[in-house]
CSV table of C-alpha atoms in Angstrom, one decimal:
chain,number,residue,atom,x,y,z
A,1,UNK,CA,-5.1,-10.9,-5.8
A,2,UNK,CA,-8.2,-11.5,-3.3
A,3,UNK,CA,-8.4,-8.2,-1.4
A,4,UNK,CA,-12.6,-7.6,-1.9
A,5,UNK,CA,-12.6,-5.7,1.7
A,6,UNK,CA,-16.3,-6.4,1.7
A,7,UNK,CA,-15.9,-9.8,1.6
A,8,UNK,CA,-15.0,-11.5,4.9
A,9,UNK,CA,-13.5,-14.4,4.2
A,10,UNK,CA,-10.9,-12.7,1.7
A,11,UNK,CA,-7.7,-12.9,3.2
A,12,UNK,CA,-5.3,-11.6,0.6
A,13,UNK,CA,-2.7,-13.8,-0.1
A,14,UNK,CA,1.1,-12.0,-0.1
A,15,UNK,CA,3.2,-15.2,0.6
A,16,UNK,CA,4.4,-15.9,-3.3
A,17,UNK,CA,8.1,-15.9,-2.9
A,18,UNK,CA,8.3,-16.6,0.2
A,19,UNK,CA,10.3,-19.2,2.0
A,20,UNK,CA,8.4,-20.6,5.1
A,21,UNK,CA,10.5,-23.7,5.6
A,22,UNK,CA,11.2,-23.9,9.4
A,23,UNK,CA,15.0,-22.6,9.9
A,24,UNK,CA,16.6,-25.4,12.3
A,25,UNK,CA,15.9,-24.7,15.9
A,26,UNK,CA,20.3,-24.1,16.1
A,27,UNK,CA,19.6,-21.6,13.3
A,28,UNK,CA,22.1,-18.6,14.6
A,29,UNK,CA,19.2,-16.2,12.7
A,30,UNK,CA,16.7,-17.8,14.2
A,31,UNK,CA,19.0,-17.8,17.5
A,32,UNK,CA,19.6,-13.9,17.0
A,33,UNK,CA,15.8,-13.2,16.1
A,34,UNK,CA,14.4,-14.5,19.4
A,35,UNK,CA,17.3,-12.9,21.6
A,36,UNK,CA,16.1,-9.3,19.5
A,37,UNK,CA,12.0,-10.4,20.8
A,38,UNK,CA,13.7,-11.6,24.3
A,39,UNK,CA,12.0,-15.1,23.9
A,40,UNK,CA,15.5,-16.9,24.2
A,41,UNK,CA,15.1,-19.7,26.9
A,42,UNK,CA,18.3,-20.9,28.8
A,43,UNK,CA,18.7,-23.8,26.3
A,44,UNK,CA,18.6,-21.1,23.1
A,45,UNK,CA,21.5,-19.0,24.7
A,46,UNK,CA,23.5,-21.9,25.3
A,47,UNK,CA,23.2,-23.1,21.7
A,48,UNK,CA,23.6,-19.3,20.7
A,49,UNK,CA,27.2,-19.3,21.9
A,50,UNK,CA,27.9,-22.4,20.7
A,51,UNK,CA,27.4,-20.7,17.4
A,52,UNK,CA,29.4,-17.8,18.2
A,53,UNK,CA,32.1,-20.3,19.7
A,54,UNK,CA,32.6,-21.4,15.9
A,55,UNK,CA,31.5,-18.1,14.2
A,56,UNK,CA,32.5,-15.0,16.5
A,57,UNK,CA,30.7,-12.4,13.9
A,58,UNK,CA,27.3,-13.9,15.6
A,59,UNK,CA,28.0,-11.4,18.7
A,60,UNK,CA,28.4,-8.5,15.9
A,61,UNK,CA,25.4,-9.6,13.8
A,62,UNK,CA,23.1,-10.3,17.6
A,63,UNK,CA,24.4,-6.4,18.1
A,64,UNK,CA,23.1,-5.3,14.7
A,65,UNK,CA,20.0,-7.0,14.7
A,66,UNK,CA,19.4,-4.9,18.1
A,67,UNK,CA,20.1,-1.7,16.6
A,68,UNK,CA,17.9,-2.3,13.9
A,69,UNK,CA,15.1,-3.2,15.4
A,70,UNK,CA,15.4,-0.2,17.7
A,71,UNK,CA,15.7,1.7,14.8
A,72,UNK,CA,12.7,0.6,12.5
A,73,UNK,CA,10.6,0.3,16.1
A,74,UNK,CA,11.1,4.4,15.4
A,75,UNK,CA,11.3,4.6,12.1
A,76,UNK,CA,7.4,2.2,12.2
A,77,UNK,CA,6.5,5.0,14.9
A,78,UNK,CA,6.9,8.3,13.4
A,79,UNK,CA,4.6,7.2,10.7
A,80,UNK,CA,2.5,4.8,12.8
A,81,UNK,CA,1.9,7.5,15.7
A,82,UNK,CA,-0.3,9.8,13.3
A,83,UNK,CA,-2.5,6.7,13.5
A,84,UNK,CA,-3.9,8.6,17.3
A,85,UNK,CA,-5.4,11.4,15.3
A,86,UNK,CA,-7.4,9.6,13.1
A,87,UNK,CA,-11.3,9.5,14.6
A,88,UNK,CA,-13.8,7.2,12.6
A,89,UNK,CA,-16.0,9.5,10.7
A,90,UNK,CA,-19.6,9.3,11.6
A,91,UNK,CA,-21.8,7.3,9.6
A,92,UNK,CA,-23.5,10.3,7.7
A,93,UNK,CA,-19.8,11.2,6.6
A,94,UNK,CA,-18.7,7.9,5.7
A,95,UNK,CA,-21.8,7.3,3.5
A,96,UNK,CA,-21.3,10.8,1.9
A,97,UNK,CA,-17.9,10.3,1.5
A,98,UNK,CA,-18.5,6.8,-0.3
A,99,UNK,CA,-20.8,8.5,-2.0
A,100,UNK,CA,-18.3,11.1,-3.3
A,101,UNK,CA,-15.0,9.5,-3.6
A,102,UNK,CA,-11.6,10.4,-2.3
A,103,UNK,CA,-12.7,14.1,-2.4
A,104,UNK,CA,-14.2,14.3,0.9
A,105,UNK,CA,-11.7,13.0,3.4
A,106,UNK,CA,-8.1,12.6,3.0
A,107,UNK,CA,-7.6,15.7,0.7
A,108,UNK,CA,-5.9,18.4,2.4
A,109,UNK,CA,-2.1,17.5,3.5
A,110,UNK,CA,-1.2,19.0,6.4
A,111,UNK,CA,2.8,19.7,8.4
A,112,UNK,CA,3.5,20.5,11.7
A,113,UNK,CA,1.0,20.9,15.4
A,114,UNK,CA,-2.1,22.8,13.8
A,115,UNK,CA,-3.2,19.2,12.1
A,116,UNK,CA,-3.6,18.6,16.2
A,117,UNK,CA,-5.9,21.4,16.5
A,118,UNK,CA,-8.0,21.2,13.9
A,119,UNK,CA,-9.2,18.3,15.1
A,120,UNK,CA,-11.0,20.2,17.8
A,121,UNK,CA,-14.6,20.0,16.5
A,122,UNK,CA,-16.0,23.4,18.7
A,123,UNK,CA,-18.0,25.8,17.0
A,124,UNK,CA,-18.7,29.0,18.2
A,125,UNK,CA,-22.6,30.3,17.2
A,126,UNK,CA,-22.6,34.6,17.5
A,127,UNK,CA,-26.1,35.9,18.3
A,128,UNK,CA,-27.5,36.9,15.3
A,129,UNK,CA,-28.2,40.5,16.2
A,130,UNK,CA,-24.4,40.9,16.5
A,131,UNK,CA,-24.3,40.2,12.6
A,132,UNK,CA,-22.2,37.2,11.0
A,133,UNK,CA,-19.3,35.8,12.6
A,134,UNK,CA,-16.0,38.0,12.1
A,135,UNK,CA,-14.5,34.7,11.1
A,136,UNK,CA,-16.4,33.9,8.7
A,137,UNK,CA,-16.5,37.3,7.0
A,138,UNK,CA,-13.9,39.0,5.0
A,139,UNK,CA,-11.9,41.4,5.8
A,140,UNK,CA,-13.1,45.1,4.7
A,141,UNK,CA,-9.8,46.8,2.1
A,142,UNK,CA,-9.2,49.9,2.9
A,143,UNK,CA,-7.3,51.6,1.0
A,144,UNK,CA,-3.4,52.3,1.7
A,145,UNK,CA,-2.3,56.0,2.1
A,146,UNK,CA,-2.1,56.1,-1.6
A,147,UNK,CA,-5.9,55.5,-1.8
A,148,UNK,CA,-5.1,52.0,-3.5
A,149,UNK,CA,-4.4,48.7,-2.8
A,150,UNK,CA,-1.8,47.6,-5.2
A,151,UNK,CA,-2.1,43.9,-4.6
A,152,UNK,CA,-3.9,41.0,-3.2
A,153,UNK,CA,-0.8,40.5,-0.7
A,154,UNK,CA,-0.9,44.2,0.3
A,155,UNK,CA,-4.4,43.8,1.5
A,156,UNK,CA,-3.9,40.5,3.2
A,157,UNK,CA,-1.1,42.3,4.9
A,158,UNK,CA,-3.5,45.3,5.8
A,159,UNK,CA,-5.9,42.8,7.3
A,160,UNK,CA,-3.4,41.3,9.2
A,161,UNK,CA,-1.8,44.4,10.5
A,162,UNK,CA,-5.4,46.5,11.0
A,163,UNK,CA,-6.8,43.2,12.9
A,164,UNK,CA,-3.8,43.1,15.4
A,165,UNK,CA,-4.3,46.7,16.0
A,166,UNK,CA,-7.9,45.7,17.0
A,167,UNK,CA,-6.6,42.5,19.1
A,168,UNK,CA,-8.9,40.2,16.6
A,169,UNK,CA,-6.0,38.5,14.8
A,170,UNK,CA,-3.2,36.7,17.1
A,171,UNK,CA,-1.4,35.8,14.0
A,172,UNK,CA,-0.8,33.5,10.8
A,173,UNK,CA,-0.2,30.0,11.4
A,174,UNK,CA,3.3,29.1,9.6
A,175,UNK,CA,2.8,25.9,8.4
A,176,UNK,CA,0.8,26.5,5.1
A,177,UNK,CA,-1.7,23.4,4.1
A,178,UNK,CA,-1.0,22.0,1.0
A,179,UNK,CA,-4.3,21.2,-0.7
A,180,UNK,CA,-2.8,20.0,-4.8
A,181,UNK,CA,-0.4,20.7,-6.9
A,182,UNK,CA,0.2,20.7,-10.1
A,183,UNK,CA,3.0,20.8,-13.0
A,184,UNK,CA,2.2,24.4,-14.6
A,185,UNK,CA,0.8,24.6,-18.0
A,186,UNK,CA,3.9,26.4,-19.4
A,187,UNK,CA,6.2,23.8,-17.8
A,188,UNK,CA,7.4,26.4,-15.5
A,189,UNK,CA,7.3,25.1,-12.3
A,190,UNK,CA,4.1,23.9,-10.1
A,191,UNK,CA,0.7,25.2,-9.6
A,192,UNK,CA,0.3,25.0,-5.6
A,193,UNK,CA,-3.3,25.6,-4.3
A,194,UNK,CA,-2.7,26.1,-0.5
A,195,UNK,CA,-4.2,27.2,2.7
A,196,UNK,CA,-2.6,29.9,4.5
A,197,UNK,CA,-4.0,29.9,8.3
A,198,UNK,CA,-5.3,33.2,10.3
A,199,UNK,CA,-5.3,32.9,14.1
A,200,UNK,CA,-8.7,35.3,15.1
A,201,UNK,CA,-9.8,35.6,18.3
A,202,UNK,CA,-13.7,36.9,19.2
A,203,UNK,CA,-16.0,37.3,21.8
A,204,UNK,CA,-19.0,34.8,21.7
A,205,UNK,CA,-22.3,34.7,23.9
A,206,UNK,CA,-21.8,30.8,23.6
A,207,UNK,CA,-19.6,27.9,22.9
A,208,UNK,CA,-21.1,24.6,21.3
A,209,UNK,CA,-19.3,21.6,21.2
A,210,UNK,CA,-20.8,19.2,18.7
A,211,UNK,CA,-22.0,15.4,20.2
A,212,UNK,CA,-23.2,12.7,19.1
A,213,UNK,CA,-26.9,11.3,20.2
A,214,UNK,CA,-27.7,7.6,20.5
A,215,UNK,CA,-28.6,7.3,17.2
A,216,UNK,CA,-25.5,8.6,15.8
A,217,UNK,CA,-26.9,12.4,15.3
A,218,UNK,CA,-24.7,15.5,15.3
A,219,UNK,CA,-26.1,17.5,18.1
A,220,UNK,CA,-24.8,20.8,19.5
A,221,UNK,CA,-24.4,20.6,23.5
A,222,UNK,CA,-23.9,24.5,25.1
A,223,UNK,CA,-20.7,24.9,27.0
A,224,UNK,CA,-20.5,26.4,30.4
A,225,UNK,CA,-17.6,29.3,30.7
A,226,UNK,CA,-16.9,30.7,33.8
A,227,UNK,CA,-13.5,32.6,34.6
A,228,UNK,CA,-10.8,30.9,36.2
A,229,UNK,CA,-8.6,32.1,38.8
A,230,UNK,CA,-6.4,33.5,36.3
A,231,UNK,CA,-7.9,35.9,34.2
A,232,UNK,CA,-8.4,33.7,31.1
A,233,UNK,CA,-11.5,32.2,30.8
A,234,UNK,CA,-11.7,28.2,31.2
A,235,UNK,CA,-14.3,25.7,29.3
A,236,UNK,CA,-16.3,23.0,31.2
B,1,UNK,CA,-22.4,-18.3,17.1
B,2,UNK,CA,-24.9,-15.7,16.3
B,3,UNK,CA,-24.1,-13.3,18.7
B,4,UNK,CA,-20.0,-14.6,18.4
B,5,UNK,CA,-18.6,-10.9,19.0
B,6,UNK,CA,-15.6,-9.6,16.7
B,7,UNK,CA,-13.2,-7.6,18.8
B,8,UNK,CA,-13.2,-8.4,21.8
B,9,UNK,CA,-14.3,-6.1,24.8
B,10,UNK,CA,-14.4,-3.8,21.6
B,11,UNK,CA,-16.5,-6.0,19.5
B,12,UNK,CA,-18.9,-5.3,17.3
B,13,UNK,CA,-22.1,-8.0,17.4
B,14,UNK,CA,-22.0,-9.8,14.3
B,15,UNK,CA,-24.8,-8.9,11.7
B,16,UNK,CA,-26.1,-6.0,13.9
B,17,UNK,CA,-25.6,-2.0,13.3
B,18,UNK,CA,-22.7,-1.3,15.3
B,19,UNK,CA,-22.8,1.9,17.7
B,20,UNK,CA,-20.6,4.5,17.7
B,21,UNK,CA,-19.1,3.2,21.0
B,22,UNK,CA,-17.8,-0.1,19.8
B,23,UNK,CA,-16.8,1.0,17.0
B,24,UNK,CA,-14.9,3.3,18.6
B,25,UNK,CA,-13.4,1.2,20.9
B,26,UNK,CA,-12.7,-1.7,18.2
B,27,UNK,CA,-10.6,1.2,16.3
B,28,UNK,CA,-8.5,2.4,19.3
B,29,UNK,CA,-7.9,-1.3,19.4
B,30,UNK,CA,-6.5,-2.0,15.9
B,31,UNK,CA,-6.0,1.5,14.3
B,32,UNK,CA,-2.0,1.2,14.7
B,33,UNK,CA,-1.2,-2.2,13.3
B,34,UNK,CA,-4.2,-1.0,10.2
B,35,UNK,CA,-1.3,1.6,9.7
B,36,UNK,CA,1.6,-0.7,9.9
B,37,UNK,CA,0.1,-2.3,6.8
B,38,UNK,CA,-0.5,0.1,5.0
B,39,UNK,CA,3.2,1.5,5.4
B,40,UNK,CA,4.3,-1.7,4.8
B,41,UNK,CA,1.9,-1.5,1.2
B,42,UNK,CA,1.4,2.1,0.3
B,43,UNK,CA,3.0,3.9,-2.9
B,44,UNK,CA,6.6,6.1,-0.8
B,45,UNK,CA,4.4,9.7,-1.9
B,46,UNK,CA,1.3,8.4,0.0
B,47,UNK,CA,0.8,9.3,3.4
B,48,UNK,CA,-0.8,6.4,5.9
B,49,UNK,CA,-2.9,9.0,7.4
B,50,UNK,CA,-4.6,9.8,3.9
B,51,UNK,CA,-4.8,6.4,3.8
B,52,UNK,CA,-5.7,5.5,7.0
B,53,UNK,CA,-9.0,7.4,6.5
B,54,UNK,CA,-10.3,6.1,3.8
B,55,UNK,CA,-10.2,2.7,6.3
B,56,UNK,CA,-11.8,4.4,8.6
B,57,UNK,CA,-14.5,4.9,6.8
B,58,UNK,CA,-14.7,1.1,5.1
B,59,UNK,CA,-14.7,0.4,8.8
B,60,UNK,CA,-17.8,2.6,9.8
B,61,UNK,CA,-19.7,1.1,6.4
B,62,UNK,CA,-19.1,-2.4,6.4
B,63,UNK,CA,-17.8,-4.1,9.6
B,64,UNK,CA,-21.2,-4.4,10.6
B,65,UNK,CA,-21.8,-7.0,8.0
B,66,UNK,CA,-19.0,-8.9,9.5
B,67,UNK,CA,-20.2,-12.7,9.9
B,68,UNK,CA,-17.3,-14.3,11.7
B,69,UNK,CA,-15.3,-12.8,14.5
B,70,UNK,CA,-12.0,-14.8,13.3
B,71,UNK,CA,-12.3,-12.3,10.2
B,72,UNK,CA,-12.2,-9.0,11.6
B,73,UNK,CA,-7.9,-9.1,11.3
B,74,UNK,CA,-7.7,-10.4,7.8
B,75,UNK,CA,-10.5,-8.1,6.8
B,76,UNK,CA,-8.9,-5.3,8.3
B,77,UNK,CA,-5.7,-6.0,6.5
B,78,UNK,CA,-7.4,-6.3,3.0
B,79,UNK,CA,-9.2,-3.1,3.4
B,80,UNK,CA,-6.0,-1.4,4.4
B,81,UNK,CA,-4.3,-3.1,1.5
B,82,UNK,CA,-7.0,-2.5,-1.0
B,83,UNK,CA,-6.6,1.1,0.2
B,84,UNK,CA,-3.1,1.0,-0.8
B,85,UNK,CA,-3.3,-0.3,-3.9
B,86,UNK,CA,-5.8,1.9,-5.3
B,87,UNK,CA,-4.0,5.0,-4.1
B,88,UNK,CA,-1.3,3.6,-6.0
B,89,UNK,CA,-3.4,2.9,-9.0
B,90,UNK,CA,-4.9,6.6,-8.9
B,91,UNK,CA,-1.9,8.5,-7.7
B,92,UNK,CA,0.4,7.5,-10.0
B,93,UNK,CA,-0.2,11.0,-12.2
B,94,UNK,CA,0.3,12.8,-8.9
B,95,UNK,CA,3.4,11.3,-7.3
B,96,UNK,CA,5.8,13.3,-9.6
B,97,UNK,CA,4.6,16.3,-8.8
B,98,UNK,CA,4.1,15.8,-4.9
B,99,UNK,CA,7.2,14.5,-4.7
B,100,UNK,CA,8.6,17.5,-6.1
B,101,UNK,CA,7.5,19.9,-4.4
B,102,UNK,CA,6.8,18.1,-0.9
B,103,UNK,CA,10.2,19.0,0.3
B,104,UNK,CA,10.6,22.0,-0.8
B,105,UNK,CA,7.3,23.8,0.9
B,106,UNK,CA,8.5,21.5,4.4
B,107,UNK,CA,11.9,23.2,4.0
B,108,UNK,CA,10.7,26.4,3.2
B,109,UNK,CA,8.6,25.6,6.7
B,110,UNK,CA,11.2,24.9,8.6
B,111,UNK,CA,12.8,27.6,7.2
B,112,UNK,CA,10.0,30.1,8.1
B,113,UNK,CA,11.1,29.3,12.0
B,114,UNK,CA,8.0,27.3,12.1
B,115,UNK,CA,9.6,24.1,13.7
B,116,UNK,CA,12.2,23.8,16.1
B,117,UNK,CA,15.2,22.2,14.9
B,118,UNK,CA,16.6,18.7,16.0
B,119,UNK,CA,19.6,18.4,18.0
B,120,UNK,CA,22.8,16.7,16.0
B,121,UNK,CA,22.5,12.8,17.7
B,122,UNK,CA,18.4,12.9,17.3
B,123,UNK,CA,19.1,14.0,13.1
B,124,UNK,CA,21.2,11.1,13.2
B,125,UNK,CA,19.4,8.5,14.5
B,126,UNK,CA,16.6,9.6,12.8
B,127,UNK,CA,18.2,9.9,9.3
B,128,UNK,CA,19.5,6.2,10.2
B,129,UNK,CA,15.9,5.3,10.8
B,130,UNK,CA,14.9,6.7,7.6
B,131,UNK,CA,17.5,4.9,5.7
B,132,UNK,CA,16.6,1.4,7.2
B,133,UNK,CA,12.9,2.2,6.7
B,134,UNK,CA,13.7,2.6,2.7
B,135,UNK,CA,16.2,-0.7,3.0
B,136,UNK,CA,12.6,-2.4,4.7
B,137,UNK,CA,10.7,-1.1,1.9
B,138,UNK,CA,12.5,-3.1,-0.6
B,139,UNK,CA,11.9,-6.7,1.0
B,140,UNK,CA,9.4,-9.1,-0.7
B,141,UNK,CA,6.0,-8.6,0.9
B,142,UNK,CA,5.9,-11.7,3.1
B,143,UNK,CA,9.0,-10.2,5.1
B,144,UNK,CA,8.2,-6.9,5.2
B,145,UNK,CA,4.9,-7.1,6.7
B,146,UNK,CA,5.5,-8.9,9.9
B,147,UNK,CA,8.9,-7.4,10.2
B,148,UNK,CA,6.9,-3.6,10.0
B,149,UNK,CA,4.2,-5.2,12.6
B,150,UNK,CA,6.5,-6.1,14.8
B,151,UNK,CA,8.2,-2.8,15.0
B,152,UNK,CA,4.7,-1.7,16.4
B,153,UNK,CA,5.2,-1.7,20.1
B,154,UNK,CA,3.6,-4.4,21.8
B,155,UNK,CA,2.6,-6.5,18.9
B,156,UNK,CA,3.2,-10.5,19.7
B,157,UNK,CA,3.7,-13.0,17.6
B,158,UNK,CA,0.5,-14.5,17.7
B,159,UNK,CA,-1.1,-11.0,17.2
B,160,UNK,CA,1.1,-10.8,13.7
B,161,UNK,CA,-0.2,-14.5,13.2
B,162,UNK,CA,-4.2,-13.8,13.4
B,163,UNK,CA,-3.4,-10.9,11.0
B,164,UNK,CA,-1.6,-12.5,8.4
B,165,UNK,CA,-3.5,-16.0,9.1
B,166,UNK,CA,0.1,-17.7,9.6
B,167,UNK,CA,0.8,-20.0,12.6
B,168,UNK,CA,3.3,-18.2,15.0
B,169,UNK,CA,5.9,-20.5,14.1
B,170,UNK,CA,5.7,-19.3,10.6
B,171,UNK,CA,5.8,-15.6,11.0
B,172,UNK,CA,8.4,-16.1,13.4
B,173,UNK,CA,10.3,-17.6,10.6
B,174,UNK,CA,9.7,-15.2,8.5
B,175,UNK,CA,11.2,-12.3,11.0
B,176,UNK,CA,13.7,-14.2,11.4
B,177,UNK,CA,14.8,-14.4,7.7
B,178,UNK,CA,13.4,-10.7,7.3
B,179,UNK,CA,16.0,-9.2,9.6
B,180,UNK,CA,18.9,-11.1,8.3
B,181,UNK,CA,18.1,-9.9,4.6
B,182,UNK,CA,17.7,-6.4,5.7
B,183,UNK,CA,21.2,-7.2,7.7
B,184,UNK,CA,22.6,-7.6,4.0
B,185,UNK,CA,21.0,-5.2,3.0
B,186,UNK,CA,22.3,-2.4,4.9
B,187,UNK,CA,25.9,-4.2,4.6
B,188,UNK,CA,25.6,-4.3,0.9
B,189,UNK,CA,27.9,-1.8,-1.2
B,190,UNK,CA,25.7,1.2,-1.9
B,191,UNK,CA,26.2,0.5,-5.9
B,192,UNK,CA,23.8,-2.8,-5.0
B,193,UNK,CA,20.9,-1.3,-3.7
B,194,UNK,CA,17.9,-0.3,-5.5
């Protein structure tokens, strides 16, 4: 099959099999198709019942055709809509990503709203006499009442309960990101490497939000925060 | 013809570096039918948006060396296509697997409160949408592709034409004899289907 995508003039060729005789311009498919597009002229309806004069199941099959184009219009969109979240990369990260295979982009699988917000490219820079970002550091174990932690999940569930004490974590994301997955060695069951989500919230001297300069360079461009009339803050 | 322009107000100058504007632009223009193809061509365990990147990116790389404007749609489509096919080629030790668990982890999801659940007539419709979608997917290529594209709102028939390089006539034609085999299709006993 000719599919070189770097080749211009390819224009894959997916017609074997197919019939592309002309259907008669009476054709009650034909007929039915253009009424389903709304392209039938006056003389198309006429000949349209015509057909149905002789064949009455043309009415039913002009109703079908309706309903199923209604339904693969939404069936198309569902999977057609995630088309508005997908950005072109920049050219550094399309090079770097031809440069390193399918490992770069197109990884992580994600479910539900949060795919949405991470799409929101803001980073937030902490002065550095306030020490690394909170985010980016992990959490202290303290030890329970019984002076241990018995498990990996019983310190997660510290952090998470210490930090909302504190007002730094908000919460955990529900959705969980499936990253791979795997058949397990034993045969019992799947290895599933996932990414559980932590909503943190911090207090930052500034807000960056990352730009693009005319010749295509990542540059950070400083926020300006004032209050709004509410009490939450609002970014211009 | 050597500044003939390949998109439109979008357009990217032929044989010049593209900036990030246009190119933008030209993928706002065309990103939705890209994914139409590729639904129409990818493995079922593949998602377009995976897929949809990796365009992206052969977009960003290579449309600059685009000589004629006429080419941009059929290139667009083999990219998308070639996209398809390899993630078919490379995927096919990881469908099993995905497909195993895939549904489980959304249900547990759903399960976990973390989406709101569906009203009884919007399951319906939906699970009939999902069940004509799966009769689509088992049309020869030539139908499926222009029938997919023009379940993309606001696609013409020209439009489907200057992808696929048919005259209008002919992918009407081919809708035409699309819908009434995936008329049978859904009309056929359930024992007949694949």
């Amino acid at each position: 099959m000719n599919t070189d995508p770097n080749n211009p003039n390819a224009n894959p060729s997916l017609h074997q099999g197919v019939n592309d005789e002309a259907l008669p311009r009476d054709d009650a498919d034909l007929l039915i198709s253009r009424a389903v597009d709304g392209r039938t002229s006056a003389a198309e309806w006429v000949l349209l019942e015509l057909a149905a004069a002789q064949d009455p199941g043309v009415w039913r099959r002009l109703a079908q055709a309706h309903r199923d184009q209604a339904l693969l219009v939404k069936g198309v969109s569902r999977a057609v809509d995630v088309s508005d979240h997908i950005e072109l990369p920049t050219p550094l990260e399309a090079e770097r990503h031809a440069s390193e295979g399918r490992s770069v982009l197109g990884r992580v699988r994600t479910w539900g709203g949060w795919a949405a917000a991470a799409m929101l490219v803001i980073a937030f820079v902490m002065q550095t006499r306030q020490g690394p970002s909170p985010s980016t550091t992990m959490p202290q174990s303290k030890p329970t009442e019984a002076g241990l932690l018995v498990s990996a999940a019983d310190a997660f569930k510290t952090y998470l309960d210490k930090g909302k004490e504190e007002g730094r974590v908000l919460g955990e994301v529900p959705d969980q990101v499936l990253v791979d997955s795997r058949p397990a060695e034993n045969g019992n069951g799947y290895d599933v490497v996932y990414v559980r989500q932590v909503v943190e919230r911090a207090r930052v001297a500034d807000l960056y939000r990352f730009s693009h300069d005319e010749a295509g360079r990542a540059t950070p461009v400083r926020l300006q925060a004032r209050p709004a009339q509410g009490s939450q803050p609002t970014i211009y | 013809m050597d500044q003939q322009r390949t998109a439109g107000a979008g357009g990217v100058p032929a044989g010049q570096p593209p900036d990030q504007e246009s190119l933008r632009a030209l993928w706002q223009e065309h990103r939705r039918w890209v994914a139409a193809i590729l639904l129409a061509h990818k493995p079922s365990w593949a998602d377009v948006d995976d897929l949809l990147q990796e365009v992206a990116v052969a977009v960003v790389r290579k449309v600059g060396d685009l000589r004629d404007a006429n080419s941009l749609k059929p290139w667009l489509r083999a990219v998308a296509i070639n996209a398809a096919n390899a993630a078919a080629r490379g995927g096919k030790k990881r469908a099993a697997s995905l497909d195993a668990i895939g549904d489980s982890v959304v249900a547990g999801r759903i399960a976990d409160g973390g989406a709101v659940p569906d009203g009884p007539e919007t399951v319906r419709i939906r699970d009939e949408a999902a069940r004509l979608m799966t009769l689509a997917m088992q049309l020869p290529d030539g139908y499926r592709e222009p029938l997919l594209m023009k379940a993309v709102q606001g696609m013409s028939y020209r439009e489907i034409g200057e992808v696929l390089g048919l005259p209008e006539t002919t992918v009407e034609t081919r809708i035409a004899r699309g819908r009434r085999m995936l008329r049978e299709l859904a009309e056929a006993p359930e024992t007949a289907k694949v």
